[in-house]
PDB file of C-alpha atoms in Angstrom:
ATOM      1  CA  MET A  16      -0.894 -28.417   2.697  1.00 55.00           C
ATOM      2  CA  ALA A  17      -3.787 -26.864   3.857  1.00 65.00           C
ATOM      3  CA  ILE A  18      -3.417 -24.173   7.120  1.00 74.00           C
ATOM      4  CA  ASN A  19      -5.221 -24.519  10.026  1.00 76.00           C
ATOM      5  CA  GLN A  20      -8.266 -23.234  10.563  1.00 80.00           C
ATOM      6  CA  GLU A  21      -8.054 -23.317  14.164  1.00 86.00           C
ATOM      7  CA  PHE A  22      -5.546 -20.285  13.778  1.00 89.00           C
ATOM      8  CA  ILE A  23      -8.210 -17.819  12.554  1.00 93.00           C
ATOM      9  CA  GLY A  24      -8.642 -15.192  15.208  1.00 93.00           C
ATOM     10  CA  ARG A  25      -5.094 -15.433  16.859  1.00 93.00           C
ATOM     11  CA  THR A  26      -3.424 -12.732  17.968  1.00 95.00           C
ATOM     12  CA  TYR A  27       0.115 -11.722  18.444  1.00 95.00           C
ATOM     13  CA  PRO A  28       1.454  -9.057  21.224  1.00 94.00           C
ATOM     14  CA  PRO A  29       2.192  -6.265  20.249  1.00 94.00           C
ATOM     15  CA  THR A  30       5.094  -4.640  18.573  1.00 93.00           C
ATOM     16  CA  GLU A  31       7.486  -2.222  20.453  1.00 94.00           C
ATOM     17  CA  ALA A  32       6.980   1.153  19.354  1.00 96.00           C
ATOM     18  CA  TYR A  33       8.119   2.482  15.723  1.00 96.00           C
ATOM     19  CA  SER A  34       8.671   6.251  15.704  1.00 97.00           C
ATOM     20  CA  VAL A  35       7.708   7.826  12.803  1.00 98.00           C
ATOM     21  CA  GLY A  36      10.136  10.629  11.425  1.00 98.00           C
ATOM     22  CA  ARG A  37       9.953  13.413   9.477  1.00 98.00           C
ATOM     23  CA  GLU A  38      12.807  12.429   7.197  1.00 98.00           C
ATOM     24  CA  LYS A  39      11.042   8.981   7.183  1.00 98.00           C
ATOM     25  CA  ILE A  40       7.890  10.666   5.738  1.00 98.00           C
ATOM     26  CA  ARG A  41       9.694  12.483   3.477  1.00 98.00           C
ATOM     27  CA  GLU A  42      12.098   9.441   1.667  1.00 98.00           C
ATOM     28  CA  PHE A  43       9.135   7.401   1.557  1.00 98.00           C
ATOM     29  CA  ALA A  44       6.504  10.078  -0.251  1.00 98.00           C
ATOM     30  CA  LYS A  45      10.213  10.588  -2.569  1.00 98.00           C
ATOM     31  CA  ALA A  46      10.591   7.471  -3.349  1.00 98.00           C
ATOM     32  CA  LEU A  47       6.917   7.237  -4.404  1.00 98.00           C
ATOM     33  CA  GLY A  48       7.516  10.595  -6.458  1.00 96.00           C
ATOM     34  CA  GLU A  49       4.868  12.065  -4.192  1.00 96.00           C
ATOM     35  CA  THR A  50       5.008  16.255  -4.277  1.00 94.00           C
ATOM     36  CA  SER A  51       2.090  17.649  -2.135  1.00 95.00           C
ATOM     37  CA  PRO A  52       3.983  19.622   0.340  1.00 96.00           C
ATOM     38  CA  CYS A  53       2.256  18.565   3.377  1.00 97.00           C
ATOM     39  CA  PHE A  54       4.516  15.073   3.287  1.00 98.00           C
ATOM     40  CA  PHE A  55       7.132  17.184   3.210  1.00 98.00           C
ATOM     41  CA  ASP A  56       6.943  20.754   4.819  1.00 98.00           C
ATOM     42  CA  VAL A  57       5.571  21.196   8.416  1.00 98.00           C
ATOM     43  CA  GLU A  58       4.018  24.453   7.710  1.00 98.00           C
ATOM     44  CA  SER A  59       2.163  23.320   4.562  1.00 97.00           C
ATOM     45  CA  ALA A  60       1.046  20.094   6.893  1.00 97.00           C
ATOM     46  CA  ARG A  61      -0.460  22.588   9.847  1.00 97.00           C
ATOM     47  CA  GLU A  62      -2.090  24.836   7.372  1.00 96.00           C
ATOM     48  CA  LEU A  63      -4.399  21.871   6.166  1.00 96.00           C
ATOM     49  CA  GLY A  64      -4.435  20.891  10.282  1.00 97.00           C
ATOM     50  CA  TYR A  65      -1.971  18.420  11.263  1.00 98.00           C
ATOM     51  CA  PRO A  66       0.534  18.493  13.712  1.00 98.00           C
ATOM     52  CA  ASP A  67       3.295  17.779  11.634  1.00 98.00           C
ATOM     53  CA  VAL A  68       4.373  16.228   7.957  1.00 98.00           C
ATOM     54  CA  ILE A  69       2.266  13.571   7.403  1.00 98.00           C
ATOM     55  CA  ALA A  70       2.833  10.299   6.154  1.00 98.00           C
ATOM     56  CA  PRO A  71       1.003   8.734   2.410  1.00 98.00           C
ATOM     57  CA  PRO A  72      -1.556   6.676   2.304  1.00 97.00           C
ATOM     58  CA  THR A  73       0.531   3.716   2.312  1.00 98.00           C
ATOM     59  CA  PHE A  74       3.053   4.262   4.774  1.00 98.00           C
ATOM     60  CA  ALA A  75       1.727   2.280   7.330  1.00 97.00           C
ATOM     61  CA  ILE A  76       2.933  -1.151   5.161  1.00 97.00           C
ATOM     62  CA  VAL A  77       6.368  -0.281   6.106  1.00 96.00           C
ATOM     63  CA  ILE A  78       5.536  -0.705   9.959  1.00 94.00           C
ATOM     64  CA  THR A  79       2.925  -3.721   9.313  1.00 92.00           C
ATOM     65  CA  MET A  80       4.831  -5.700   6.791  1.00 87.00           C
ATOM     66  CA  GLN A  81       7.866  -6.028   9.672  1.00 84.00           C
ATOM     67  CA  ALA A  82       5.007  -6.945  12.749  1.00 86.00           C
ATOM     68  CA  GLY A  83       3.517  -9.647  10.012  1.00 86.00           C
ATOM     69  CA  GLY A  84       6.887 -11.137  10.015  1.00 85.00           C
ATOM     70  CA  GLN A  85       5.096 -12.740  13.349  1.00 88.00           C
ATOM     71  CA  VAL A  86       2.860 -14.381  11.404  1.00 88.00           C
ATOM     72  CA  VAL A  87       4.785 -15.747   8.654  1.00 85.00           C
ATOM     73  CA  HIS A  88       7.360 -16.598  10.556  1.00 85.00           C
ATOM     74  CA  ASP A  89       5.385 -18.700  12.785  1.00 88.00           C
ATOM     75  CA  PRO A  90       6.361 -22.123  13.137  1.00 86.00           C
ATOM     76  CA  GLU A  91       3.093 -23.261  14.612  1.00 86.00           C
ATOM     77  CA  LEU A  92       1.345 -21.893  11.458  1.00 84.00           C
ATOM     78  CA  GLY A  93       3.643 -23.567   8.905  1.00 79.00           C
ATOM     79  CA  LEU A  94       3.705 -21.315   5.855  1.00 81.00           C
ATOM     80  CA  ASP A  95       6.288 -21.664   3.647  1.00 77.00           C
ATOM     81  CA  TYR A  96       7.784 -18.192   3.105  1.00 75.00           C
ATOM     82  CA  THR A  97       9.352 -19.252  -0.343  1.00 75.00           C
ATOM     83  CA  ARG A  98       6.196 -19.686  -1.754  1.00 79.00           C
ATOM     84  CA  VAL A  99       3.994 -16.814   0.052  1.00 84.00           C
ATOM     85  CA  VAL A 100       3.599 -13.531  -2.374  1.00 86.00           C
ATOM     86  CA  HIS A 101       1.326 -10.565  -1.543  1.00 89.00           C
ATOM     87  CA  GLY A 102      -2.519 -11.016  -3.162  1.00 93.00           C
ATOM     88  CA  GLU A 103      -4.221  -8.023  -2.065  1.00 96.00           C
ATOM     89  CA  GLN A 104      -3.615  -5.304   0.445  1.00 97.00           C
ATOM     90  CA  ARG A 105      -6.320  -2.827   2.173  1.00 98.00           C
ATOM     91  CA  PHE A 106      -5.956   0.382   4.424  1.00 98.00           C
ATOM     92  CA  VAL A 107      -8.308   1.792   6.586  1.00 98.00           C
ATOM     93  CA  GLN A 108      -6.983   5.656   8.103  1.00 97.00           C
ATOM     94  CA  HIS A 109      -8.639   6.577  10.680  1.00 97.00           C
ATOM     95  CA  ARG A 110      -5.946   9.235  10.429  1.00 97.00           C
ATOM     96  CA  PRO A 111      -3.270   9.994   8.268  1.00 98.00           C
ATOM     97  CA  ILE A 112       0.173   9.132  10.330  1.00 98.00           C
ATOM     98  CA  PHE A 113       2.550  12.290  11.655  1.00 97.00           C
ATOM     99  CA  ALA A 114       5.700  12.911  12.220  1.00 98.00           C
ATOM    100  CA  GLY A 115       6.588  11.801  16.011  1.00 98.00           C
ATOM    101  CA  ASP A 116       3.787   9.417  16.161  1.00 98.00           C
ATOM    102  CA  GLU A 117       4.864   6.348  18.164  1.00 98.00           C
ATOM    103  CA  ILE A 118       3.027   3.386  16.717  1.00 96.00           C
ATOM    104  CA  THR A 119       2.274   0.091  18.064  1.00 97.00           C
ATOM    105  CA  SER A 120       1.200  -2.952  15.658  1.00 96.00           C
ATOM    106  CA  THR A 121      -1.114  -5.126  16.967  1.00 97.00           C
ATOM    107  CA  VAL A 122      -1.131  -8.554  14.591  1.00 96.00           C
ATOM    108  CA  SER A 123      -3.678 -11.167  14.017  1.00 96.00           C
ATOM    109  CA  VAL A 124      -4.991 -13.878  11.693  1.00 95.00           C
ATOM    110  CA  ASP A 125      -8.114 -12.324  10.378  1.00 95.00           C
ATOM    111  CA  SER A 126      -9.016 -15.184   8.005  1.00 94.00           C
ATOM    112  CA  ILE A 127      -7.470 -18.151   6.134  1.00 92.00           C
ATOM    113  CA  ARG A 128      -9.180 -19.667   3.013  1.00 89.00           C
ATOM    114  CA  SER A 129      -7.932 -22.642   0.211  1.00 86.00           C
ATOM    115  CA  ALA A 130      -8.829 -22.250  -3.599  1.00 83.00           C
ATOM    116  CA  ALA A 131      -7.293 -23.750  -6.313  1.00 84.00           C
ATOM    117  CA  GLY A 132      -4.252 -25.630  -4.373  1.00 84.00           C
ATOM    118  CA  ASN A 133      -3.165 -22.134  -2.607  1.00 88.00           C
ATOM    119  CA  ASP A 134      -3.872 -21.554   0.888  1.00 88.00           C
ATOM    120  CA  MET A 135      -4.682 -17.686   1.320  1.00 91.00           C
ATOM    121  CA  ILE A 136      -4.166 -15.982   4.857  1.00 93.00           C
ATOM    122  CA  THR A 137      -5.498 -12.630   5.580  1.00 95.00           C
ATOM    123  CA  VAL A 138      -3.645 -11.121   8.215  1.00 95.00           C
ATOM    124  CA  LYS A 139      -5.126  -7.651  10.177  1.00 97.00           C
ATOM    125  CA  THR A 140      -2.927  -5.078  11.768  1.00 97.00           C
ATOM    126  CA  LEU A 141      -4.088  -2.736  14.119  1.00 97.00           C
ATOM    127  CA  VAL A 142      -1.825   0.347  13.975  1.00 97.00           C
ATOM    128  CA  HIS A 143      -2.369   2.381  17.537  1.00 98.00           C
ATOM    129  CA  ALA A 144      -0.774   5.788  18.555  1.00 98.00           C
ATOM    130  CA  ALA A 145       1.088   6.329  22.070  1.00 96.00           C
ATOM    131  CA  ASP A 146      -2.081   7.449  23.690  1.00 97.00           C
ATOM    132  CA  GLY A 147      -4.194   4.226  22.250  1.00 97.00           C
ATOM    133  CA  GLU A 148      -5.604   5.993  19.296  1.00 98.00           C
ATOM    134  CA  LEU A 149      -6.585   3.817  16.350  1.00 98.00           C
ATOM    135  CA  VAL A 150      -4.531   5.241  13.737  1.00 98.00           C
ATOM    136  CA  SER A 151      -5.173   2.531  11.008  1.00 98.00           C
ATOM    137  CA  THR A 152      -6.501  -0.886  10.487  1.00 98.00           C
ATOM    138  CA  VAL A 153      -4.177  -2.249   7.458  1.00 98.00           C
ATOM    139  CA  PHE A 154      -5.211  -5.826   5.721  1.00 97.00           C
ATOM    140  CA  SER A 155      -2.828  -8.174   4.093  1.00 96.00           C
ATOM    141  CA  LEU A 156      -3.723 -10.755   1.908  1.00 95.00           C
ATOM    142  CA  LEU A 157      -0.515 -13.422   1.771  1.00 92.00           C
ATOM    143  CA  VAL A 158      -0.935 -16.269  -0.850  1.00 90.00           C
ATOM    144  CA  SER A 159       1.129 -19.222  -0.108  1.00 85.00           C
ATOM    145  CA  ARG A 160       1.169 -20.759  -3.599  1.00 80.00           C
ATOM    146  CA  GLY A 161       0.606 -24.946  -3.950  1.00 76.00           C
ATOM    147  CA  VAL A 162       3.154 -27.222  -4.700  1.00 66.00           C
ATOM    148  CA  GLY A 163       3.094 -27.997  -8.336  1.00 55.00           C
ATOM    149  CA  GLU A 164       0.072 -25.910  -8.913  1.00 45.00           C
ATOM    150  CA  ALA A 165      -0.642 -24.863 -12.555  1.00 44.00           C
ATOM    151  CA  SER A 166      -1.139 -21.200 -12.404  1.00 42.00           C
TER     152      SER A 166
ATOM    153  CA  MET B  15      -4.304  23.599  -2.039  1.00 72.00           C
ATOM    154  CA  THR B  16      -7.843  22.959  -0.016  1.00 89.00           C
ATOM    155  CA  LEU B  17      -9.834  19.782   0.024  1.00 94.00           C
ATOM    156  CA  VAL B  18     -12.506  19.549  -3.029  1.00 96.00           C
ATOM    157  CA  SER B  19     -15.916  20.047  -1.998  1.00 96.00           C
ATOM    158  CA  ILE B  20     -18.908  17.100  -2.372  1.00 95.00           C
ATOM    159  CA  SER B  21     -20.491  19.643  -4.806  1.00 95.00           C
ATOM    160  CA  HIS B  22     -17.500  19.599  -7.697  1.00 95.00           C
ATOM    161  CA  VAL B  23     -18.102  15.943  -7.633  1.00 97.00           C
ATOM    162  CA  HIS B  24     -20.711  13.367  -9.477  1.00 97.00           C
ATOM    163  CA  VAL B  25     -20.768   9.754 -10.267  1.00 98.00           C
ATOM    164  CA  GLY B  26     -18.723   9.450 -13.460  1.00 98.00           C
ATOM    165  CA  LEU B  27     -16.585  12.459 -12.591  1.00 98.00           C
ATOM    166  CA  GLU B  28     -12.821  11.247 -14.496  1.00 98.00           C
ATOM    167  CA  LEU B  29      -9.936  12.635 -12.219  1.00 98.00           C
ATOM    168  CA  PRO B  30      -7.004  14.017 -14.411  1.00 98.00           C
ATOM    169  CA  ALA B  31      -5.244  10.978 -15.866  1.00 98.00           C
ATOM    170  CA  GLN B  32      -1.839  10.545 -15.268  1.00 98.00           C
ATOM    171  CA  GLU B  33       1.279   8.644 -16.480  1.00 98.00           C
ATOM    172  CA  PHE B  34       4.113   7.319 -14.195  1.00 98.00           C
ATOM    173  CA  VAL B  35       7.386   5.854 -15.102  1.00 98.00           C
ATOM    174  CA  PHE B  36       9.303   3.047 -13.272  1.00 98.00           C
ATOM    175  CA  THR B  37      13.416   2.417 -13.571  1.00 98.00           C
ATOM    176  CA  ARG B  38      15.583   0.489 -12.397  1.00 97.00           C
ATOM    177  CA  ALA B  39      16.332   3.432  -9.835  1.00 97.00           C
ATOM    178  CA  ASP B  40      13.126   3.850  -8.708  1.00 98.00           C
ATOM    179  CA  LEU B  41      12.960  -0.133  -7.539  1.00 97.00           C
ATOM    180  CA  ILE B  42      16.386   0.529  -5.453  1.00 97.00           C
ATOM    181  CA  ARG B  43      14.897   3.985  -4.506  1.00 98.00           C
ATOM    182  CA  TYR B  44      11.442   2.538  -2.941  1.00 98.00           C
ATOM    183  CA  ALA B  45      13.555  -0.599  -1.613  1.00 97.00           C
ATOM    184  CA  GLY B  46      15.687   1.613   0.760  1.00 97.00           C
ATOM    185  CA  ALA B  47      12.465   3.769   1.604  1.00 97.00           C
ATOM    186  CA  SER B  48      10.184   0.876   2.175  1.00 96.00           C
ATOM    187  CA  GLY B  49      12.655  -1.573   4.085  1.00 94.00           C
ATOM    188  CA  ASP B  50      11.581  -4.709   1.446  1.00 92.00           C
ATOM    189  CA  PHE B  51      14.157  -5.776  -0.071  1.00 92.00           C
ATOM    190  CA  ASN B  52      12.644  -8.542  -1.623  1.00 90.00           C
ATOM    191  CA  ILE B  53      15.789  -9.802  -3.972  1.00 91.00           C
ATOM    192  CA  ILE B  54      13.010 -10.200  -6.913  1.00 91.00           C
ATOM    193  CA  HIS B  55      13.103  -6.501  -6.788  1.00 94.00           C
ATOM    194  CA  TRP B  56      16.272  -5.677  -7.717  1.00 95.00           C
ATOM    195  CA  ASN B  57      18.567  -9.005  -8.719  1.00 95.00           C
ATOM    196  CA  GLU B  58      18.399  -9.358 -12.126  1.00 94.00           C
ATOM    197  CA  ARG B  59      19.496 -13.303 -11.631  1.00 95.00           C
ATOM    198  CA  VAL B  60      17.569 -14.625  -8.903  1.00 92.00           C
ATOM    199  CA  ALA B  61      14.191 -13.299 -10.469  1.00 91.00           C
ATOM    200  CA  GLN B  62      14.940 -14.887 -13.676  1.00 93.00           C
ATOM    201  CA  GLU B  63      15.786 -18.079 -11.820  1.00 92.00           C
ATOM    202  CA  VAL B  64      12.391 -18.101 -10.098  1.00 87.00           C
ATOM    203  CA  GLY B  65      10.842 -17.461 -13.575  1.00 89.00           C
ATOM    204  CA  LEU B  66       9.933 -14.141 -14.039  1.00 90.00           C
ATOM    205  CA  PRO B  67      11.269 -12.144 -17.219  1.00 92.00           C
ATOM    206  CA  SER B  68      13.464  -9.804 -14.707  1.00 94.00           C
ATOM    207  CA  VAL B  69      13.330  -7.875 -11.575  1.00 95.00           C
ATOM    208  CA  ILE B  70       9.575  -6.516 -11.357  1.00 95.00           C
ATOM    209  CA  ALA B  71       8.106  -3.586  -9.397  1.00 96.00           C
ATOM    210  CA  HIS B  72       7.145  -3.852  -5.435  1.00 95.00           C
ATOM    211  CA  GLY B  73       3.013  -4.342  -5.576  1.00 95.00           C
ATOM    212  CA  MET B  74       3.257  -1.777  -3.049  1.00 97.00           C
ATOM    213  CA  LEU B  75       5.393   0.342  -4.629  1.00 98.00           C
ATOM    214  CA  THR B  76       2.964   0.334  -7.573  1.00 97.00           C
ATOM    215  CA  MET B  77      -0.210   0.303  -5.306  1.00 98.00           C
ATOM    216  CA  GLY B  78       1.130   3.691  -3.500  1.00 98.00           C
ATOM    217  CA  THR B  79       2.444   5.366  -6.726  1.00 98.00           C
ATOM    218  CA  VAL B  80      -0.813   4.462  -8.022  1.00 98.00           C
ATOM    219  CA  ILE B  81      -2.898   6.760  -5.746  1.00 98.00           C
ATOM    220  CA  ARG B  82      -1.021   9.654  -6.852  1.00 97.00           C
ATOM    221  CA  ILE B  83      -4.216  10.466  -9.549  1.00 98.00           C
ATOM    222  CA  VAL B  84      -6.076  10.891  -5.861  1.00 97.00           C
ATOM    223  CA  THR B  85      -3.521  12.824  -3.500  1.00 95.00           C
ATOM    224  CA  ASP B  86      -2.590  15.200  -6.772  1.00 95.00           C
ATOM    225  CA  TRP B  87      -5.988  16.020  -6.828  1.00 96.00           C
ATOM    226  CA  LEU B  88      -7.965  15.603  -3.399  1.00 96.00           C
ATOM    227  CA  GLY B  89      -6.350  18.900  -2.015  1.00 93.00           C
ATOM    228  CA  ASP B  90      -5.223  17.407   0.840  1.00 96.00           C
ATOM    229  CA  PRO B  91      -3.964  14.004   1.030  1.00 96.00           C
ATOM    230  CA  GLY B  92      -4.544  12.992   4.146  1.00 97.00           C
ATOM    231  CA  LYS B  93      -8.556  12.790   3.631  1.00 98.00           C
ATOM    232  CA  VAL B  94      -7.935   9.222   1.845  1.00 98.00           C
ATOM    233  CA  ILE B  95      -9.622   7.060   4.160  1.00 97.00           C
ATOM    234  CA  GLU B  96      -9.561   3.940   2.712  1.00 98.00           C
ATOM    235  CA  TYR B  97      -7.281   2.320  -0.027  1.00 98.00           C
ATOM    236  CA  SER B  98      -6.991  -1.478  -1.263  1.00 98.00           C
ATOM    237  CA  ALA B  99      -5.949  -3.324  -4.348  1.00 98.00           C
ATOM    238  CA  ARG B 100      -5.397  -6.713  -5.983  1.00 97.00           C
ATOM    239  CA  PHE B 101      -2.237  -7.281  -7.302  1.00 96.00           C
ATOM    240  CA  THR B 102      -3.240  -9.344 -10.584  1.00 93.00           C
ATOM    241  CA  ARG B 103       0.323  -9.323 -12.404  1.00 93.00           C
ATOM    242  CA  PRO B 104       3.479  -8.278 -12.284  1.00 93.00           C
ATOM    243  CA  ILE B 105       5.216  -5.097 -13.909  1.00 96.00           C
ATOM    244  CA  PRO B 106       9.071  -6.250 -15.350  1.00 96.00           C
ATOM    245  CA  VAL B 107      11.343  -3.172 -15.070  1.00 97.00           C
ATOM    246  CA  PRO B 108      13.957  -3.217 -17.768  1.00 96.00           C
ATOM    247  CA  ASP B 109      17.236  -2.183 -17.432  1.00 95.00           C
ATOM    248  CA  THR B 110      16.939   1.183 -19.854  1.00 96.00           C
ATOM    249  CA  ASP B 111      16.892   4.460 -19.198  1.00 95.00           C
ATOM    250  CA  GLN B 112      13.536   4.678 -19.715  1.00 96.00           C
ATOM    251  CA  GLY B 113      12.116   2.194 -17.622  1.00 96.00           C
ATOM    252  CA  THR B 114       8.677   1.685 -18.134  1.00 97.00           C
ATOM    253  CA  ASN B 115       5.344   3.661 -18.008  1.00 96.00           C
ATOM    254  CA  ILE B 116       1.654   2.854 -16.020  1.00 97.00           C
ATOM    255  CA  LYS B 117      -1.161   4.184 -17.413  1.00 98.00           C
ATOM    256  CA  VAL B 118      -3.494   5.756 -14.886  1.00 98.00           C
ATOM    257  CA  THR B 119      -7.229   6.649 -14.792  1.00 98.00           C
ATOM    258  CA  ALA B 120      -9.287   6.772 -12.225  1.00 98.00           C
ATOM    259  CA  LYS B 121     -13.723   8.453 -11.344  1.00 98.00           C
ATOM    260  CA  ILE B 122     -16.092   8.957  -8.513  1.00 98.00           C
ATOM    261  CA  ALA B 123     -17.822   5.636  -8.472  1.00 98.00           C
ATOM    262  CA  GLU B 124     -20.291   6.487  -5.691  1.00 98.00           C
ATOM    263  CA  LEU B 125     -21.387   9.234  -3.412  1.00 97.00           C
ATOM    264  CA  LEU B 126     -21.674   8.281   0.267  1.00 97.00           C
ATOM    265  CA  GLU B 127     -23.078   9.598   3.586  1.00 95.00           C
ATOM    266  CA  ASN B 128     -21.046  12.904   5.454  1.00 96.00           C
ATOM    267  CA  ASN B 129     -19.407  13.737   2.061  1.00 97.00           C
ATOM    268  CA  GLN B 130     -17.982  10.542   1.214  1.00 98.00           C
ATOM    269  CA  ALA B 131     -16.611   9.718  -2.412  1.00 98.00           C
ATOM    270  CA  VAL B 132     -15.756   5.966  -3.750  1.00 98.00           C
ATOM    271  CA  ILE B 133     -13.280   6.446  -6.388  1.00 98.00           C
ATOM    272  CA  THR B 134     -12.112   3.471  -8.650  1.00 98.00           C
ATOM    273  CA  ILE B 135      -8.970   3.217 -10.163  1.00 98.00           C
ATOM    274  CA  SER B 136      -7.595   1.521 -13.111  1.00 97.00           C
ATOM    275  CA  ALA B 137      -3.469   1.137 -13.717  1.00 97.00           C
ATOM    276  CA  ILE B 138      -2.613  -0.366 -16.935  1.00 97.00           C
ATOM    277  CA  HIS B 139       0.654  -1.810 -17.847  1.00 96.00           C
ATOM    278  CA  ASN B 140       1.506  -2.945 -21.316  1.00 94.00           C
ATOM    279  CA  GLU B 141      -2.425  -2.954 -21.907  1.00 94.00           C
ATOM    280  CA  VAL B 142      -2.961  -4.932 -19.006  1.00 95.00           C
ATOM    281  CA  THR B 143      -4.574  -4.283 -15.808  1.00 95.00           C
ATOM    282  CA  VAL B 144      -1.611  -4.833 -13.277  1.00 95.00           C
ATOM    283  CA  LEU B 145      -3.755  -4.064 -10.277  1.00 95.00           C
ATOM    284  CA  ALA B 146      -7.456  -4.862  -9.501  1.00 94.00           C
ATOM    285  CA  LYS B 147     -10.119  -3.908  -7.460  1.00 96.00           C
ATOM    286  CA  THR B 148      -8.451  -0.911  -6.682  1.00 98.00           C
ATOM    287  CA  VAL B 149     -10.704   1.880  -4.637  1.00 98.00           C
ATOM    288  CA  ALA B 150     -10.337   4.464  -2.397  1.00 98.00           C
ATOM    289  CA  ILE B 151     -12.711   6.404   0.017  1.00 98.00           C
ATOM    290  CA  VAL B 152     -12.000   9.858   0.435  1.00 98.00           C
ATOM    291  CA  GLN B 153     -13.232  12.361   2.844  1.00 98.00           C
ATOM    292  CA  LEU B 154     -14.415  15.483   0.951  1.00 98.00           C
ATOM    293  CA  ALA B 155     -15.616  19.199   2.281  1.00 97.00           C
ATOM    294  CA  PRO B 156     -19.040  20.027   2.226  1.00 96.00           C
TER     295      PRO B 156
END
């Protein structure tokens, strides 16, 4: 079933602030096998000009995946969550996320298209710091596999 | 570590190749660190019920690991200003101590204005590309 094109541009309310902690960044960096000191050591990050340890380039997914749930579970959109797979991911990083950031995410539906019986929806998340600075823009392409499609 | 200078790179330059290993423990660790507890990444029974050969790596674990070829080289990992990938093939992770490995290569594809460079990345598992259109844009020093 094709998703209603009228949802393109729909914007959801900003999320409550996510507090980025040093230990969360260290845990995430370690889970990726990262060894660069700026993810773990405050002094090393400061030597590079950052106020605190910085998060790896894909850390925003921890925050935006949760925020994107607003779209995936929007009953009006009617996406069948059990048939959704992650198709593509893109991060535009205006600056790294730092420990100490208070992040809010604003999610919108960027595009909807159908191909080969699958619905493809691009969810765009604007990631803002507490002072309103745009930190990253994150795009997730979700593919809702059509029923009975031959892959 | 200092940021790589644009004067030290040229189109076609290859970054040092890397090989990464995923074991079941890596999947569990990433699930906890990322909050992505999708059951197909840790439960063999359910993974097989939905037609997968075994549990598979999180696409975002693969994407997040593969960019290390850039962050390990760049000198300042905060200068990755754009990073994108398409998830083409799942990576089954066997229940063995050795796990499974991914071979990653990367090269400078284009130099942009303002000392920026486009890097294309290849990630191969069992001779098959697992991430397609994997591109990073980095800010280099003058």
